[in-house]
CSV table of C-alpha atoms in Angstrom, one decimal:
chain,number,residue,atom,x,y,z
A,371,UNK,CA,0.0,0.0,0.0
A,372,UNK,CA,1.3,3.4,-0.7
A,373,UNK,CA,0.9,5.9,2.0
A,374,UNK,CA,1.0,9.6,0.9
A,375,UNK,CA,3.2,11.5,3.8
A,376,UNK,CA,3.4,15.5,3.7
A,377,UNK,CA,5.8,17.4,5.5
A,378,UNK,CA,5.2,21.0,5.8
A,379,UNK,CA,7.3,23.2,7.4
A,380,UNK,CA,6.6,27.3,7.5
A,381,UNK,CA,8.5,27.9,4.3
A,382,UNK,CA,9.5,26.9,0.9
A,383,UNK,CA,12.8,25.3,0.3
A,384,UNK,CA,13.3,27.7,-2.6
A,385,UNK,CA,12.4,30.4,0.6
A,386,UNK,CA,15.7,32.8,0.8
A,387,UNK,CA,16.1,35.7,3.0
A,388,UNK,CA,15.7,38.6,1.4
A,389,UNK,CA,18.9,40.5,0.7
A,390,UNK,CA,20.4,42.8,3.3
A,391,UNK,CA,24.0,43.0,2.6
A,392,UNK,CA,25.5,46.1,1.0
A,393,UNK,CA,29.2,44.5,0.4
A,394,UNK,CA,30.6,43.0,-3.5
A,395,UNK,CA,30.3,39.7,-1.6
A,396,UNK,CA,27.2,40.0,-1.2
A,397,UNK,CA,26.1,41.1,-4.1
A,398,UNK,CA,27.8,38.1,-5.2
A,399,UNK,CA,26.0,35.6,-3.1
A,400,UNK,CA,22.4,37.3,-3.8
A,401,UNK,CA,23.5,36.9,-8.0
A,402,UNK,CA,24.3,33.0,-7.1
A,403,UNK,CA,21.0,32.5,-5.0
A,404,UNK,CA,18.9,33.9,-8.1
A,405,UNK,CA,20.7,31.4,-9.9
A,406,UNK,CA,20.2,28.7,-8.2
A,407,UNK,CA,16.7,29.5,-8.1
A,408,UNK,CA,16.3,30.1,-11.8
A,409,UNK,CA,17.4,27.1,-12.0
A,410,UNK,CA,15.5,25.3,-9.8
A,411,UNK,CA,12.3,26.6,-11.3
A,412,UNK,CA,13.9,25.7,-14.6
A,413,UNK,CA,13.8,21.8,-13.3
A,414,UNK,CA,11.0,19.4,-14.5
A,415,UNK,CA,9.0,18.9,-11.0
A,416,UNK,CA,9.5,22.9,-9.5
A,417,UNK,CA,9.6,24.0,-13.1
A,418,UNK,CA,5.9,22.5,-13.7
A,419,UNK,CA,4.5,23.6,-9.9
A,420,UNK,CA,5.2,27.4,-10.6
A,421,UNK,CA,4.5,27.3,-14.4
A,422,UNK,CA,1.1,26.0,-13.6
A,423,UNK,CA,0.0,28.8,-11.3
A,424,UNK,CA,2.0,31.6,-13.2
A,425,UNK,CA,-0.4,30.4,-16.3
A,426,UNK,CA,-3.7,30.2,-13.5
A,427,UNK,CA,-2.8,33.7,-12.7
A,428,UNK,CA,-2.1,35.2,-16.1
A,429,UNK,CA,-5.5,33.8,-17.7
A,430,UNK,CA,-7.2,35.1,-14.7
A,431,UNK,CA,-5.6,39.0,-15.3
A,432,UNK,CA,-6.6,37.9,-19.3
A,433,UNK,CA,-10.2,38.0,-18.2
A,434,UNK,CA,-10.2,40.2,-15.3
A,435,UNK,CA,-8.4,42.6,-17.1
A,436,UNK,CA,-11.3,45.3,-17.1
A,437,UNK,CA,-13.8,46.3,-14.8
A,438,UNK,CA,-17.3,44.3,-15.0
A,439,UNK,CA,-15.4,41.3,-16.3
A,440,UNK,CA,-17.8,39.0,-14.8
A,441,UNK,CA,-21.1,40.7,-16.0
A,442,UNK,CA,-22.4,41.3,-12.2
A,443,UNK,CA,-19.6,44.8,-12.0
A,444,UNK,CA,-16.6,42.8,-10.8
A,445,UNK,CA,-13.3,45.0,-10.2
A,446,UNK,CA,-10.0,44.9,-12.8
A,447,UNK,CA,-7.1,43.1,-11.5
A,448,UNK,CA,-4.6,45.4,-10.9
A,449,UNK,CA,-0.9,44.7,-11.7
A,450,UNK,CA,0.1,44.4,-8.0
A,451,UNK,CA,-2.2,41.9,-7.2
A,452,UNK,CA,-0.7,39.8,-9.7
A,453,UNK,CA,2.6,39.9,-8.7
A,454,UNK,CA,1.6,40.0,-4.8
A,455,UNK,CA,-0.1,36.3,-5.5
A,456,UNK,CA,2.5,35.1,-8.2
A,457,UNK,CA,5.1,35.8,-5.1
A,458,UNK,CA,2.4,34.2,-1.9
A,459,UNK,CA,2.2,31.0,-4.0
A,460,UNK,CA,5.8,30.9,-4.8
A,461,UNK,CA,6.8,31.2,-0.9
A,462,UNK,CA,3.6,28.6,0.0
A,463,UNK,CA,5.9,25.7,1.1
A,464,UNK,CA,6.7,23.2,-2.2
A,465,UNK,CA,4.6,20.1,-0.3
A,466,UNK,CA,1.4,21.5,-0.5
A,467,UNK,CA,-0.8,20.7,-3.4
A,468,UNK,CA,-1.1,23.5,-6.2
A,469,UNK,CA,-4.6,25.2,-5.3
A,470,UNK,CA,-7.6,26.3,-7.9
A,471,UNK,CA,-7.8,29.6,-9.1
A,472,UNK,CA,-10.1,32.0,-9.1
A,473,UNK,CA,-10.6,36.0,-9.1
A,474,UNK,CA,-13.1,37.4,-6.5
A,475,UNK,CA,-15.1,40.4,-7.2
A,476,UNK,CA,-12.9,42.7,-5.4
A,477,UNK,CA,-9.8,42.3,-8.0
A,478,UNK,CA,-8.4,39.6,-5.4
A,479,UNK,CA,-6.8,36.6,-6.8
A,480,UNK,CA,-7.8,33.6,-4.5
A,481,UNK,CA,-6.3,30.1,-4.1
A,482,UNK,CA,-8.7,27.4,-3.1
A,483,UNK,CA,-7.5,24.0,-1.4
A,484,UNK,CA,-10.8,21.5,-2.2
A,485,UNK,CA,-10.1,17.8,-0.6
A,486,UNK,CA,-13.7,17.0,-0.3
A,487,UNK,CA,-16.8,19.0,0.6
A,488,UNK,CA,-16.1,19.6,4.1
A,489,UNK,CA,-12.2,20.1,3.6
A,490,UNK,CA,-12.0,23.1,2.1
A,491,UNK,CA,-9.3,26.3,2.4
A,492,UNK,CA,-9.8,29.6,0.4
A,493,UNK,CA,-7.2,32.1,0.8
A,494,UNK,CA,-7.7,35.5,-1.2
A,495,UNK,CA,-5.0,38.0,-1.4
A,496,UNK,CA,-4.5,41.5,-3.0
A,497,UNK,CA,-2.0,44.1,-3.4
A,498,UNK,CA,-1.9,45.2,-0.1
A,499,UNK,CA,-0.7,41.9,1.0
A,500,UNK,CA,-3.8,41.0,3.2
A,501,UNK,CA,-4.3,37.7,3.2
A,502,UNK,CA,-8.2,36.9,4.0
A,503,UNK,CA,-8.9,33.5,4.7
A,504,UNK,CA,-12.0,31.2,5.4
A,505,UNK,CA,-11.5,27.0,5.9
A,506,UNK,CA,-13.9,24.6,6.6
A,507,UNK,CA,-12.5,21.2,8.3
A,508,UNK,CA,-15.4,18.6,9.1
A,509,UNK,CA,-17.3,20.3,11.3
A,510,UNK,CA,-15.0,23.3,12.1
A,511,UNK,CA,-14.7,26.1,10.6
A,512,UNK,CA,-12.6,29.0,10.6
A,513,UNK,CA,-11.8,32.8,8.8
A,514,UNK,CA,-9.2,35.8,9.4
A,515,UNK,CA,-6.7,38.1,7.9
A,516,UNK,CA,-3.1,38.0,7.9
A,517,UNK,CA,-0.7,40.4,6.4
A,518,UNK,CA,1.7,38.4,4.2
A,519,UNK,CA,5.3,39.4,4.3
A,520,UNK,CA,8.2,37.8,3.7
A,521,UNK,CA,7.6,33.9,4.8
A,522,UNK,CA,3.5,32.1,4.6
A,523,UNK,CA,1.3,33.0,8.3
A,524,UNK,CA,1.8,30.3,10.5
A,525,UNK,CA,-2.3,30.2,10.5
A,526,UNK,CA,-2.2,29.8,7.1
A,527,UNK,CA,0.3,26.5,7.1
A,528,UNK,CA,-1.5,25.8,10.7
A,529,UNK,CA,-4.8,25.3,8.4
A,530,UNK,CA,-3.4,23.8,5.5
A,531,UNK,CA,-2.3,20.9,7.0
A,532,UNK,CA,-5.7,20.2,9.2
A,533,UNK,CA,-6.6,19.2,5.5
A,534,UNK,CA,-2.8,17.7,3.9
A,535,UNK,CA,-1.3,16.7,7.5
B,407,UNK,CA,-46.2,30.8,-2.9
B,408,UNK,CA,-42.3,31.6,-1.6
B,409,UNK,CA,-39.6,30.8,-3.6
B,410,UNK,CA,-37.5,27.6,-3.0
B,411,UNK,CA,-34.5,27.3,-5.3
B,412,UNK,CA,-31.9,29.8,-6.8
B,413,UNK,CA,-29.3,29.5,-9.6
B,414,UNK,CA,-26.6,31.5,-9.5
B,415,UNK,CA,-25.2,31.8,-13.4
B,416,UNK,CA,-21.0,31.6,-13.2
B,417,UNK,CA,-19.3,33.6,-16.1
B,418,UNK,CA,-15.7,32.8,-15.4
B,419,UNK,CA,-14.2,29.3,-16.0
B,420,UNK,CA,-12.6,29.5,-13.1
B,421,UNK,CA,-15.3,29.9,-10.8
B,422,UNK,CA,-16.0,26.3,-10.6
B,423,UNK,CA,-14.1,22.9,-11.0
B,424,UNK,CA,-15.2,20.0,-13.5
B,425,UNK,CA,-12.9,17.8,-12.1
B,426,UNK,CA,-13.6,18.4,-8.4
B,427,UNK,CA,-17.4,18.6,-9.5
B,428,UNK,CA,-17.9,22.1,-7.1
B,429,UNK,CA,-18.5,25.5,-7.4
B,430,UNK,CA,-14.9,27.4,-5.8
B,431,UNK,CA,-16.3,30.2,-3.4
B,432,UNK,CA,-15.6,32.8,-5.0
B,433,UNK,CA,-18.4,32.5,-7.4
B,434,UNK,CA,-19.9,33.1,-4.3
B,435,UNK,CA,-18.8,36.2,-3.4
B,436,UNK,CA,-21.1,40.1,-3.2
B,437,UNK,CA,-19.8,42.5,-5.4
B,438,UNK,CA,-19.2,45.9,-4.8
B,439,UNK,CA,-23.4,46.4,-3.7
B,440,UNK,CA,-22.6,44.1,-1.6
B,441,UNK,CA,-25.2,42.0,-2.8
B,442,UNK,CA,-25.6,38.3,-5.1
B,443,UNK,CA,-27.5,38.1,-8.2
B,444,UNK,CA,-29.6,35.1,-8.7
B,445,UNK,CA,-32.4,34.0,-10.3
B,446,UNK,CA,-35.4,31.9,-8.9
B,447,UNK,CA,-36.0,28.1,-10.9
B,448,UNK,CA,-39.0,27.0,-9.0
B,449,UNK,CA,-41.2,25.0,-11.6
B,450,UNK,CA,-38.9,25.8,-14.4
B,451,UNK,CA,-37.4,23.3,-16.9
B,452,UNK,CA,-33.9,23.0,-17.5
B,453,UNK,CA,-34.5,24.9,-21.1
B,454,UNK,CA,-36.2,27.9,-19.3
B,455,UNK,CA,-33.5,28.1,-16.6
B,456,UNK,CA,-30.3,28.6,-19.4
B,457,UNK,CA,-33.0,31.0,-21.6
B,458,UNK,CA,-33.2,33.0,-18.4
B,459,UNK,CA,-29.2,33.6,-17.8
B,460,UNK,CA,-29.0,34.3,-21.5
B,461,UNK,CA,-31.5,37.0,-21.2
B,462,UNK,CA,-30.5,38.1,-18.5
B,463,UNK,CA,-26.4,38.1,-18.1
B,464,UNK,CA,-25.5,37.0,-21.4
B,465,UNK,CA,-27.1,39.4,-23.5
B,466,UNK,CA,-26.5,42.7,-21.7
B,467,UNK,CA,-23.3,41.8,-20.6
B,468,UNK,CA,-21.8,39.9,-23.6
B,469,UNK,CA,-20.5,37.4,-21.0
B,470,UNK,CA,-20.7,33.6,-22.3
B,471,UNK,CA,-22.5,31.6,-19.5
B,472,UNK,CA,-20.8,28.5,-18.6
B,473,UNK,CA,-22.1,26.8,-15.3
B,474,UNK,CA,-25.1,27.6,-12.6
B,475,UNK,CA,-24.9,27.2,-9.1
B,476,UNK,CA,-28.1,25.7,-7.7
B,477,UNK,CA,-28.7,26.9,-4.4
B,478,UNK,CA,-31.6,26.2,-2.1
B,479,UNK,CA,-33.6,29.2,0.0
B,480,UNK,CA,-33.3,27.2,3.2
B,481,UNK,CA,-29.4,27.0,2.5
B,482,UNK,CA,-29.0,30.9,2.1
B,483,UNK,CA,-31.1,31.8,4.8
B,484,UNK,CA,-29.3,29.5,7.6
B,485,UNK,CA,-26.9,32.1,7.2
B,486,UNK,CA,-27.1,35.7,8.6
B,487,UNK,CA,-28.3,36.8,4.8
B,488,UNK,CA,-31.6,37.4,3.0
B,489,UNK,CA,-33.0,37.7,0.1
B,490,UNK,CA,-34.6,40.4,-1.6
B,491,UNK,CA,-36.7,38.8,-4.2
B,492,UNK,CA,-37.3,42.3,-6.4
B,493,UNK,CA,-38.1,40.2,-9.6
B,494,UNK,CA,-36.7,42.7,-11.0
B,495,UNK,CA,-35.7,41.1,-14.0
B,496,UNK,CA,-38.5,38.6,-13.8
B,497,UNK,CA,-37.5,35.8,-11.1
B,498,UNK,CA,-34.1,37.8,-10.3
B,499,UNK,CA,-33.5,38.0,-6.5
B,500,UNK,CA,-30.3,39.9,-5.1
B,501,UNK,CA,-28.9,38.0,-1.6
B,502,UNK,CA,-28.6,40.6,0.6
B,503,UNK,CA,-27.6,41.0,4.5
B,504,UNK,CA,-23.5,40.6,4.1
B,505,UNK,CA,-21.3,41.6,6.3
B,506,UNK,CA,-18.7,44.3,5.7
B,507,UNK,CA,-15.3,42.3,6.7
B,508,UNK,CA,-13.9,40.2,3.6
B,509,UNK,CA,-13.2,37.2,5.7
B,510,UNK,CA,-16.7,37.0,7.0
B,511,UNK,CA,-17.9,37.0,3.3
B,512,UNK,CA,-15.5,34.5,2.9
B,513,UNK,CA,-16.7,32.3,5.2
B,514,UNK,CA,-20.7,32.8,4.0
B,515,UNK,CA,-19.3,32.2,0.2
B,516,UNK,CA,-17.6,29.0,1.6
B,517,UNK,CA,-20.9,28.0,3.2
B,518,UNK,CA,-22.9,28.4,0.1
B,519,UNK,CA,-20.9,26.7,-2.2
B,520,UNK,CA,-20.6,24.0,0.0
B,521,UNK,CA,-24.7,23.7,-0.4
B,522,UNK,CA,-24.7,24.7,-3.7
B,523,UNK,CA,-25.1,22.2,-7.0
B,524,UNK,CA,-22.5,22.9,-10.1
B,525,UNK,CA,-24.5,22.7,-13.4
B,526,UNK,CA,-22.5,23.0,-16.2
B,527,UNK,CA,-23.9,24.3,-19.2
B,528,UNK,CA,-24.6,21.7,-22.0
B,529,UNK,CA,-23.5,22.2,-25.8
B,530,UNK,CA,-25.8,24.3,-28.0
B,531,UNK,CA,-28.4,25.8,-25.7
């Protein structure tokens, strides 16, 4: 029997600090950490992961690229937003499943986790960073906000893996 | 007679998943009126329920229909929302009664869509 085993830990291994040194050396380092992470993303299996969302997320600015773009007065997408969830899913540790795709009403791209009916996590996040989030797990449920910086809110992980622990 | 059952009409592909066979929350979701345009299917045939989205969304819009959410009164209304049936198109209804905070209308969306049924729209109607 194969047993499917998930091991999520508050960032991706592709996470790097971002860069605070001012010396050449540390220029030099930062220009060999984008390397190596071009190059990861240039690989077959992290190469495919972020490919798959960056094409989600650019058919969703395609057709929520002006205002009303749903018929019932739904907001633009603005750049920011784009990049501000290209980046969240890109940090979102490399373990967890790639998430549907949608665009709310409010110009907010959101990522949907769907196991089953009553597993269910739907972040939505715009260019502000604010992360809203609502979950369902069996008969729990939860919602908040977060403000997404540098590394994925531990609530957000915290919930993710009530549904891929 | 009160009305029973609701379609919501989905405009955007990705508002719903074939594979998964659900409608994603956000299809759920007020827009800026904070409101959520349905129509009311009670005694209609499946023929009458795509005529009405066509007449009603696709038309004035220009925006291809490609799924309905089926959604029951009783399932709206456990909530904290109403619904304002104005028939104003005939049989439209806006759900009304959201609260102001995103992740609360989050939560309500995720509820809904939960109850809801995906209908995707068949070839050539």
């Amino acid at each position: 029997m194969n047993t499917s085993c998930y091991s999520i830990d508050n960032e991706s291994f592709m996470y790097m600090q971002p860069a605070t040194g001012i010396s050449e050396d540390a220029d030099l380092v930062e220009e060999i950490m984008n390397q190596v992470k071009s190059d990861f993303y240039r690989t077959f299996i992290f190469g495919e992961r972020s490919n798959e969302i960056s094409n989600e997320i650019e058919e969703i600015a395609t057709e929520g690229g002006c205002d009303n773009w749903d018929g019932y007065g739904g907001k633009a997408i603005d750049h920011r937003s784009y990049l501000v969830a290209y980046d969240f899913f890109n940090t979102m540790p490399t373990t967890i499943p790639v998430p549907e795709v949608s665009l709310d009403p409010d110009g907010e791209i959101s990522f949907e986790w769907f196991k089953d009916s009553d597993n269910i996590f739907s972040v939505s996040i715009g260019g502000d960073k604010m992360i809203t989030y609502a979950g369902v797990f069996g008969i729990n449920k939860v919602q908040g906000k977060e403000c997404f910086s540098t590394l994925i809110p531990q609530p957000i992980i915290e919930n993710l893996l009530r549904i891929y622990a | 007679m009160p009305n029973n059952k609701f379609s919501r009409y989905i405009t955007s592909k990705k508002h719903f998943s074939k594979q998964n066979n659900y409608v994603k929350s956000a299809a759920f979701m007020p827009n800026r009126n904070q409101k959520l345009s349905v129509f009311c299917i009670d005694e209609l045939v499946e023929e009458e329920i795509w005529e009405i989205g066509y007449n009603n969304i696709s038309i004035p819009t220009s925006k291809e229909i490609y799924a309905r959410a089926n959604i029951e009164a009783e399932d709206i209304l456990t909530t904290i929302l109403e619904i304002d049936n104005n028939n104003t198109p005939l049989r439209h209804a806006d759900i009304i009664g959201w609260p102001s905070e995103k992740e609360d209308q989050k939560g309500i969306a995720l509820e809904l869509s939960r109850k809801s049924a995906l209908v995707i729209k068949p070839p050539l109607i």
